[in-house]
Short mmCIF file of C-alpha atoms and ligand atoms in Angstrom, two decimals:
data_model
loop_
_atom_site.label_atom_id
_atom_site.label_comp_id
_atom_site.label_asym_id
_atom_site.label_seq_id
_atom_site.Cartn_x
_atom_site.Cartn_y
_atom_site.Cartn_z
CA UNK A 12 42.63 82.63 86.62
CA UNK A 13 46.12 82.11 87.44
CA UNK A 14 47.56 79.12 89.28
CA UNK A 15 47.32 79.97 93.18
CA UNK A 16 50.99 80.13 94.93
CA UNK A 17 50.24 80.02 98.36
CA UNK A 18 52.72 81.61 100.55
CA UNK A 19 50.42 82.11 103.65
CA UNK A 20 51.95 79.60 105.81
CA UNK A 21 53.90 76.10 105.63
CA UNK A 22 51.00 74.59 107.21
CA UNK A 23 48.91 74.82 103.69
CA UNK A 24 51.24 71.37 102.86
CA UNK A 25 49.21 68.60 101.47
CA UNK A 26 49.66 65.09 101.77
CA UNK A 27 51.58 64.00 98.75
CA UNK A 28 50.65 60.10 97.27
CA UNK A 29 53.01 58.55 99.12
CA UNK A 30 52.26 60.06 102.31
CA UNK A 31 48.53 59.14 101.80
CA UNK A 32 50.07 55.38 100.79
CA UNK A 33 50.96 55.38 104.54
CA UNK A 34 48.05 56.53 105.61
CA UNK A 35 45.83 53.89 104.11
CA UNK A 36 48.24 51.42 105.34
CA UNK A 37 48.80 52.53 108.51
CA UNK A 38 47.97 49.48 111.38
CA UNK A 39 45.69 51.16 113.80
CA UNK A 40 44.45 50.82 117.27
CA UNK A 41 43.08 52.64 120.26
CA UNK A 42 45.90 54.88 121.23
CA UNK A 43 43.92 55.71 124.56
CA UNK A 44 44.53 52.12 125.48
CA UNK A 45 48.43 52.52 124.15
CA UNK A 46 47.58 50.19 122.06
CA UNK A 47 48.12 51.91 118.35
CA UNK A 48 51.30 50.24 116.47
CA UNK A 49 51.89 53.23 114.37
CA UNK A 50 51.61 55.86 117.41
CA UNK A 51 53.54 53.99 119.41
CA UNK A 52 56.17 53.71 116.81
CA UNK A 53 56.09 57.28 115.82
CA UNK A 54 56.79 58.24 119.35
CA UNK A 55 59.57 56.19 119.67
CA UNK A 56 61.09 57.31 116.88
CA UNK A 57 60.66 60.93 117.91
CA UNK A 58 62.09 60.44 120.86
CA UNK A 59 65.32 58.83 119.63
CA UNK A 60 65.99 61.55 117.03
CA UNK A 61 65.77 64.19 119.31
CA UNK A 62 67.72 61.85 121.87
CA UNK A 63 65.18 61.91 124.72
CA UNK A 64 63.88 58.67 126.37
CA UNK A 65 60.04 59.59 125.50
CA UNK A 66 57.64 61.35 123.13
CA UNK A 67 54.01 61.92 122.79
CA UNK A 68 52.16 62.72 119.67
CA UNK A 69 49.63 65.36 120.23
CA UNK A 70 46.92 67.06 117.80
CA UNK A 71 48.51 70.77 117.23
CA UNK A 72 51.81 72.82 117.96
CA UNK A 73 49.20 74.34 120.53
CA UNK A 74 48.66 71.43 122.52
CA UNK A 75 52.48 70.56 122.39
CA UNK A 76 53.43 73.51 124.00
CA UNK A 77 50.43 73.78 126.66
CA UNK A 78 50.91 70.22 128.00
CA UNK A 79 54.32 70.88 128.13
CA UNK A 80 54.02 73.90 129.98
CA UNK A 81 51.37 72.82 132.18
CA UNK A 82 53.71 69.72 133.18
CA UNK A 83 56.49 71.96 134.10
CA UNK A 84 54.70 74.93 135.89
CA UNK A 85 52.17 75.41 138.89
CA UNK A 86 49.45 77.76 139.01
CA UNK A 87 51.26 81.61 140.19
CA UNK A 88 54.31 80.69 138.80
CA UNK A 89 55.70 83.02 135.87
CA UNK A 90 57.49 82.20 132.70
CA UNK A 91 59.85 84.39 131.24
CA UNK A 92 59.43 84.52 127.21
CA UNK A 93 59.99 86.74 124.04
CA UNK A 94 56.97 89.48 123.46
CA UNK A 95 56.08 87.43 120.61
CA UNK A 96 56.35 84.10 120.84
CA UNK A 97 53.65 81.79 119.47
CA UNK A 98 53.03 80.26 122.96
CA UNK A 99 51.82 84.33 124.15
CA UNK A 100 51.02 85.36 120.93
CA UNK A 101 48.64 82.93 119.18
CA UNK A 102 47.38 80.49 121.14
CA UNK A 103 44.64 82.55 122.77
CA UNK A 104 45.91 83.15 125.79
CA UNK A 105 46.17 78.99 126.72
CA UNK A 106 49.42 79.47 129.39
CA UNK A 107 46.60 81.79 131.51
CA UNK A 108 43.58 80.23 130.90
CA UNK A 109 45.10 76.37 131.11
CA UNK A 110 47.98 76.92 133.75
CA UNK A 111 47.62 79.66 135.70
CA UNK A 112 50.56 81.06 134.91
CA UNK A 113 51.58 84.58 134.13
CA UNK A 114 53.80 85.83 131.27
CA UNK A 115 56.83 88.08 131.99
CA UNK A 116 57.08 89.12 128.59
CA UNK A 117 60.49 90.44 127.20
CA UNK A 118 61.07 92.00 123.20
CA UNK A 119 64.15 90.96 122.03
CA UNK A 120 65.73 91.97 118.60
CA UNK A 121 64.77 88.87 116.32
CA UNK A 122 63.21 86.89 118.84
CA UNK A 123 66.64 86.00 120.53
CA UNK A 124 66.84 86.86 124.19
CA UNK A 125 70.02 87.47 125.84
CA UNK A 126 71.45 85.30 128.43
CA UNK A 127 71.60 88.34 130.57
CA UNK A 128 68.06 89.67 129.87
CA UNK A 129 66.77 86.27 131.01
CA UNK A 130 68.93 85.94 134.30
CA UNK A 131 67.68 89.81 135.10
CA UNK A 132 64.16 88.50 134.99
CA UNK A 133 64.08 85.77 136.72
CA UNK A 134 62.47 86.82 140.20
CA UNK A 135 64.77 86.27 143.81
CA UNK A 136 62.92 84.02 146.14
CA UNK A 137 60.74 85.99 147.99
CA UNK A 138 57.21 85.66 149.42
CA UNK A 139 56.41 88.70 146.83
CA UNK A 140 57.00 86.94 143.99
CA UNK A 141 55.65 84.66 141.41
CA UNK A 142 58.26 81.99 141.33
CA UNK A 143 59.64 81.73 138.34
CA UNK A 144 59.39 78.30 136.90
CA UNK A 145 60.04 77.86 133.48
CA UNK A 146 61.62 79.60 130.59
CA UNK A 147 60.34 79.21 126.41
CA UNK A 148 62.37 79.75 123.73
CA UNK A 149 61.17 79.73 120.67
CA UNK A 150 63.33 78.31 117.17
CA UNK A 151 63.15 78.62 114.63
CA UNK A 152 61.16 82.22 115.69
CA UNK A 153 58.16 82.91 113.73
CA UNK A 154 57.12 86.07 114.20
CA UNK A 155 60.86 87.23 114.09
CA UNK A 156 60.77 86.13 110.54
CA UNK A 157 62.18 82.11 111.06
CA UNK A 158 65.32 83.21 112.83
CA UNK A 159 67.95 80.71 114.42
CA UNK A 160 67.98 80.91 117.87
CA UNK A 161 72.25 80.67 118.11
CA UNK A 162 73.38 77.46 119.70
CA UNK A 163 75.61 79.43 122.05
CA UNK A 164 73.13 81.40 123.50
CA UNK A 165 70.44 78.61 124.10
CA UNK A 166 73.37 77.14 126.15
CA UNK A 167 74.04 80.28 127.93
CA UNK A 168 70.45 80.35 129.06
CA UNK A 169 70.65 76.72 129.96
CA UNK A 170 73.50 77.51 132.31
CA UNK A 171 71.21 80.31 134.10
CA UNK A 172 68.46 78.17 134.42
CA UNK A 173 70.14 75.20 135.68
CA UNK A 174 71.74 77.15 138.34
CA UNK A 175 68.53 78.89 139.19
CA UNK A 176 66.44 75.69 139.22
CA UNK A 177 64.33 76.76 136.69
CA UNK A 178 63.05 74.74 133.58
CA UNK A 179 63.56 75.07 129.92
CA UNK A 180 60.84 74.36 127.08
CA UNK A 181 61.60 74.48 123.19
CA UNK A 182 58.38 75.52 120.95
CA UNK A 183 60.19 74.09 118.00
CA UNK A 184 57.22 73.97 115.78
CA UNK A 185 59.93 74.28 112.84
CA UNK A 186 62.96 72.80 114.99
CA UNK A 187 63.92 70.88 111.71
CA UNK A 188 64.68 74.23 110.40
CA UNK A 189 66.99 75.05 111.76
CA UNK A 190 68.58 71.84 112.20
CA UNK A 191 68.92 72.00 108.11
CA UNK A 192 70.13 76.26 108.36
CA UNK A 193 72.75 75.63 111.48
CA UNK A 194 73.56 71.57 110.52
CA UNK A 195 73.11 70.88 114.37
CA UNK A 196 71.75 67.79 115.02
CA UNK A 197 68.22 67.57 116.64
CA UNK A 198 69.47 66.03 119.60
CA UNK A 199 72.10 68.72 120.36
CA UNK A 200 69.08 71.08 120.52
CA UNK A 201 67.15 69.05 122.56
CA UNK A 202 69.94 68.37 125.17
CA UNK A 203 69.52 71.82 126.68
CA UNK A 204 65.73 71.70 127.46
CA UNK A 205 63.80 69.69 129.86
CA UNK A 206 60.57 69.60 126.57
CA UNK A 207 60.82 70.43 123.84
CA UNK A 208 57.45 70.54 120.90
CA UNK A 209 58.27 70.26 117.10
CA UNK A 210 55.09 69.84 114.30
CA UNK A 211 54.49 67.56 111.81
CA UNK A 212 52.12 69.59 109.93
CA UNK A 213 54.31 72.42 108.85
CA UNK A 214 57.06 72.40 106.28
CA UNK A 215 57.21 68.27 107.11
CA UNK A 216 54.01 68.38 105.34
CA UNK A 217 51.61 65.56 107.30
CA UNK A 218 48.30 66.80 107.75
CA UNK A 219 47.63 66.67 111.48
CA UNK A 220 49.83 66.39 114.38
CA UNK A 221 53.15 67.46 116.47
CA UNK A 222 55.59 66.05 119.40
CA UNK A 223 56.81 66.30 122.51
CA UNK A 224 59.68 65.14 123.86
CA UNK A 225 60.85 64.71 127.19
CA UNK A 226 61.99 62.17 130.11
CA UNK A 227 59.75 59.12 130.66
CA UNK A 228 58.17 60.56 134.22
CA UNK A 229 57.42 63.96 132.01
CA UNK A 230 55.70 62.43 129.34
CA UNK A 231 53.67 60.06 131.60
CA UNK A 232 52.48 63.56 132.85
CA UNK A 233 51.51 64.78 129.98
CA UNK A 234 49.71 61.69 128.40
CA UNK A 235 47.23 62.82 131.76
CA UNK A 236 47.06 66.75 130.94
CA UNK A 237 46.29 65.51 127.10
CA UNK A 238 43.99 63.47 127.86
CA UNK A 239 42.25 65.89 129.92
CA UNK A 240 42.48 68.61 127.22
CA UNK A 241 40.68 66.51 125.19
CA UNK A 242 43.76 65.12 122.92
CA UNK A 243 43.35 61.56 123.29
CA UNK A 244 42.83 59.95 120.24
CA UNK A 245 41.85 56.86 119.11
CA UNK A 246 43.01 54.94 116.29
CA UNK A 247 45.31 57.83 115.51
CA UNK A 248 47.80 55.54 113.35
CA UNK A 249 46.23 56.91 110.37
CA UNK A 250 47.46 60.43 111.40
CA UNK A 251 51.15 59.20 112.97
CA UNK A 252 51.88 57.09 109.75
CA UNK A 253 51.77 60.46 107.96
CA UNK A 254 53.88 62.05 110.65
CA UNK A 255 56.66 58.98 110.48
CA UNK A 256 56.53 59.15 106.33
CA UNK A 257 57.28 63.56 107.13
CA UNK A 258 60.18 62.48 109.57
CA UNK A 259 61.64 59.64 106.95
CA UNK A 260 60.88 61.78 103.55
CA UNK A 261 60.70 65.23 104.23
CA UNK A 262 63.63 66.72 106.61
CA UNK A 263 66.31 66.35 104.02
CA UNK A 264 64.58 68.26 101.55
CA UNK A 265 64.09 71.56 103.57
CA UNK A 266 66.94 73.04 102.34
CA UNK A 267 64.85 73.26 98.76
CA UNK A 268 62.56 75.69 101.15
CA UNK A 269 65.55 77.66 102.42
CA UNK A 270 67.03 78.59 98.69
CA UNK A 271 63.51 79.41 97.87
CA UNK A 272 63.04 81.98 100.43
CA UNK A 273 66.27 83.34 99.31
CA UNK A 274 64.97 83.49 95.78
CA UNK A 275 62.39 85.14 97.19
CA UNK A 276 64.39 87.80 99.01
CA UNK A 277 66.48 88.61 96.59
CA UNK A 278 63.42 89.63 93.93
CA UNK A 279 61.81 91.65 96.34
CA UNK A 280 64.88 93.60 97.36
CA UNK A 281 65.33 94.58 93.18
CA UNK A 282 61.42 95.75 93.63
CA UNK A 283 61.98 99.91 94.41
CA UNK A 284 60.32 100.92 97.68
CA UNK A 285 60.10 96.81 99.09
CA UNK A 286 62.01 97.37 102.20
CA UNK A 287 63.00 94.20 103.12
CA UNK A 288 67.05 92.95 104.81
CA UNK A 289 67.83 90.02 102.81
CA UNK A 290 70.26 88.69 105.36
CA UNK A 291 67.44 88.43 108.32
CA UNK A 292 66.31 85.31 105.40
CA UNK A 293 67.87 82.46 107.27
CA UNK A 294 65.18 79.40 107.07
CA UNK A 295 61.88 79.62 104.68
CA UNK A 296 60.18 82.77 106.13
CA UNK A 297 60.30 86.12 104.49
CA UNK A 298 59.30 89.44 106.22
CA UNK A 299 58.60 92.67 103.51
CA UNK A 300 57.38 95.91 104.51
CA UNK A 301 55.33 98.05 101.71
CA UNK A 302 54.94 101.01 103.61
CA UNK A 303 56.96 103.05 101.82
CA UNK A 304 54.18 102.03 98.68
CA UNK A 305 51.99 104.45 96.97
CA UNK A 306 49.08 102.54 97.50
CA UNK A 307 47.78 101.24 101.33
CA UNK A 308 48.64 97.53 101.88
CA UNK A 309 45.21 96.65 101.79
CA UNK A 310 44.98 97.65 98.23
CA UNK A 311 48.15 95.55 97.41
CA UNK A 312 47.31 92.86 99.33
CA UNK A 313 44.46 92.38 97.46
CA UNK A 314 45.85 92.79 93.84
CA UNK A 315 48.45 89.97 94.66
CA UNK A 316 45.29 88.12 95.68
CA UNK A 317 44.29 88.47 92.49
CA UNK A 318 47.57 87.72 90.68
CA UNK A 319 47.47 84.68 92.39
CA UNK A 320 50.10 85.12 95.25
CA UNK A 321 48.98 84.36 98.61
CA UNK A 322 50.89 85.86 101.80
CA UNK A 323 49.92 86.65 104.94
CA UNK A 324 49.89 90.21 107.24
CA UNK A 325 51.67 90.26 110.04
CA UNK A 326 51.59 94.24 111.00
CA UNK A 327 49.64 96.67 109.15
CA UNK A 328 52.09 97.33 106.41
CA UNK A 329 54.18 93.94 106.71
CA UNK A 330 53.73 90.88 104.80
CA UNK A 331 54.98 87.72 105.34
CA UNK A 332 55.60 84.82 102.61
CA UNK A 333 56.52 81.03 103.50
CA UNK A 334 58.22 78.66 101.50
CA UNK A 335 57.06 75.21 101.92
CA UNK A 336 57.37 71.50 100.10
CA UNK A 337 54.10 72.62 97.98
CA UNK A 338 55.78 75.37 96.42
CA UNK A 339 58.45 74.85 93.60
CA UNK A 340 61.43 77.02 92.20
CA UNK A 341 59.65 77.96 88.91
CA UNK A 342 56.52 79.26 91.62
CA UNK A 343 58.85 81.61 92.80
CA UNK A 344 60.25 82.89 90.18
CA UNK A 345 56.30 83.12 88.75
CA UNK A 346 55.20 84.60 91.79
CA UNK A 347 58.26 87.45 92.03
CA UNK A 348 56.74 88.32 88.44
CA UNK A 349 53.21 88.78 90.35
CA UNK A 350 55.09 90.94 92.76
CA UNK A 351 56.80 93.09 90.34
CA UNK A 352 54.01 93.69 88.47
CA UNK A 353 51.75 94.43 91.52
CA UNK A 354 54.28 96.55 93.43
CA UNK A 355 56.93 97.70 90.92
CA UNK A 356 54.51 100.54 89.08
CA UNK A 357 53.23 101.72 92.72
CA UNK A 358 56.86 103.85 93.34
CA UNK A 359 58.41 105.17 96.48
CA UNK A 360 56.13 107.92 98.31
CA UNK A 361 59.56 109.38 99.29
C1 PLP B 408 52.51 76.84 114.10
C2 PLP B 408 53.23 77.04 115.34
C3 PLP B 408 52.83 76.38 116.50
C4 PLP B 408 51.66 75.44 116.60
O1 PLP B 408 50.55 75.79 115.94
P1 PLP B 408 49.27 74.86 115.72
O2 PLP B 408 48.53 75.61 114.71
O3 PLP B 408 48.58 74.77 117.02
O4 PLP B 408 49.73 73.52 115.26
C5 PLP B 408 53.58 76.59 117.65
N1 PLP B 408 54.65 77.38 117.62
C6 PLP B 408 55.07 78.03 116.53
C7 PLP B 408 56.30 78.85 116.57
C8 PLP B 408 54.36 77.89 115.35
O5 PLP B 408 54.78 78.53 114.25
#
């Protein structure tokens, strides 16, 4: 058997030994009672990086975004977001089922919504309508392929909203990113939304846990709604001194992720009947389409299987391939051999 590269996700990361140093070190308490040094410290460190005066650490990306958006929203109220976000997309229905909201869904090329589509869709007062309350952006956008949500048009939005009274949340499960892509700090981000979620589990590499950031008042909030979604956690210093060791040790490395996912790109565009546009690569997510393949995806998905190569589906004939701090040049290169020899031999249908 060949060595497995797993490109499924970044969230396959293991703890490395010194992140697992901090975790056996870690000073604990009951975080419940407030009273966990490392939680506490974690959060305050959150918070000042991404320049807001609070943070809360949470289990999962999914409970980031739902407390956030259940602090921001009431029951009726809509919230206008990209087709496939993560918040609409995967996290089985939550915004419904936890906040009685409803989704006014809009598809925008690459996940990145116009300032104009957004202002079009948010409702006029009226006793008609579902006020709208909140808008989600979504960056770096996953299902988009980990594209960078422009700077200029997150502030555009901002403008609408703030004139409009409505609220702004980031999902920014992979915030850092596009902090390394763009070089804009993480606090220039955060400026333009009232919350905004980032995870520690992903390309940072801890095993358990993501943020949210927000005002004091907000957060406060949300320690309530986590609690009552079951997040509260004891002596969850164990878990946050892997989360501080990803913020100290892992964000400057990311760009390592980045060049690999260009590596990446750049083999399967050589491979004949790959269709894949090398410059929608910007962070460590690559979207290929073997359609135009001999043989069904299901057939080739299961040969790379076998070669060792890992990726994930995304639509029937789409695969998608992550780069992540567990997976090294020379894997690449080794794992663009797999794909040559899997897909290379099965030419264009044409
Ligand atoms: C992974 C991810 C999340 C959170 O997922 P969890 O599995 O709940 O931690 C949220 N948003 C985006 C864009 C993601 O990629």
């Amino acid at each position: 058997m060949k060595p497995i590269i797993d490109l499924r996700s970044d969230t396959m990361t293991k703890p490395s030994p010194g992140m697992r140093q901090a975790i056996a070190e870690a000073e604990v308490g009951d975080d419940v009672w407030g009273e966990d040094p490392t939680v506490n410290k974690l959060e305050a460190f959150a918070a000042e990086m991404l320049g807001k005066p609070a943070a809360i650490f949470v289990p999962s990306g999914t409970m980031a975004n739902q407390i956030a958006v259940r602090s921001l929203t009431n029951p009726g109220d809509e919230i206008i977001i990209e087709t496939g976000a993560h918040i609409v997309r995967y996290e089985s229905g939550a915004v419904s089922a936890l906040s009685g909201i409803q989704p006014c869904m809009l598809s925008a090329p690459r996940g990145i919504l116009t300032a104009e589509q957004v202002e079009a869709a948010i409702r006029p007062s009226d006793i008609h309508n579902p006020p709208t309350t909140l808008i989600c952006l979504e960056n770096t956008h996953n299902r988009a392929g980990g594209t960078v949500y422009p700077l200029g048009t997150i502030s555009q939005i901002r403008d609408i909203a703030t004139s409009r009274n409505v609220a702004m949340h980031l999902d920014g499960a992979r915030l850092f990113n596009a902090v390394c892509a763009t070089g804009i700090a993480p606090d220039v981000y955060a400026s333009r939304f009232e919350t905004v979620s980032f995870c520690l589990s992903k390309g940072l590499g801890a095993p358990v846990g993501s943020m949210v950031v927000s005002s004091e008042s907000r957060i406060a909030r949300m320690r309530r709604i986590r609690k009552m979604y079951g997040g509260g956690m004891r002596q969850a210093g164990i878990l946050a001194a892997a989360g501080l060791y990803a913020l100290e040790h892992n964000i400057a490395r990311l760009h390592e992720d980045h060049a690999n996912a260009q590596l990446l790109a750049q083999g399967l565009a050589k491979i004949p009947g790959v269709a894949i546009d090398e410059k929608t690569v910007e962070t460590n997510i690559v979207l290929f389409d073997v359609g135009g393949m001999t043989q069904k995806p299901d057939q080739l998905f299961d040969r790379l299987k076998d070669e060792g190569v890992l990726v994930s589906r995304f639509t029937p004939t789409t695969f998608r391939a992550v780069t992540h701090l567990d997976v090294s040049r020379q894997d690449i290169l080794d794992a663009i051999d797999s794909l040559k020899n899997v897909l290379e031999s099965k030419s264009l249908k044409r």
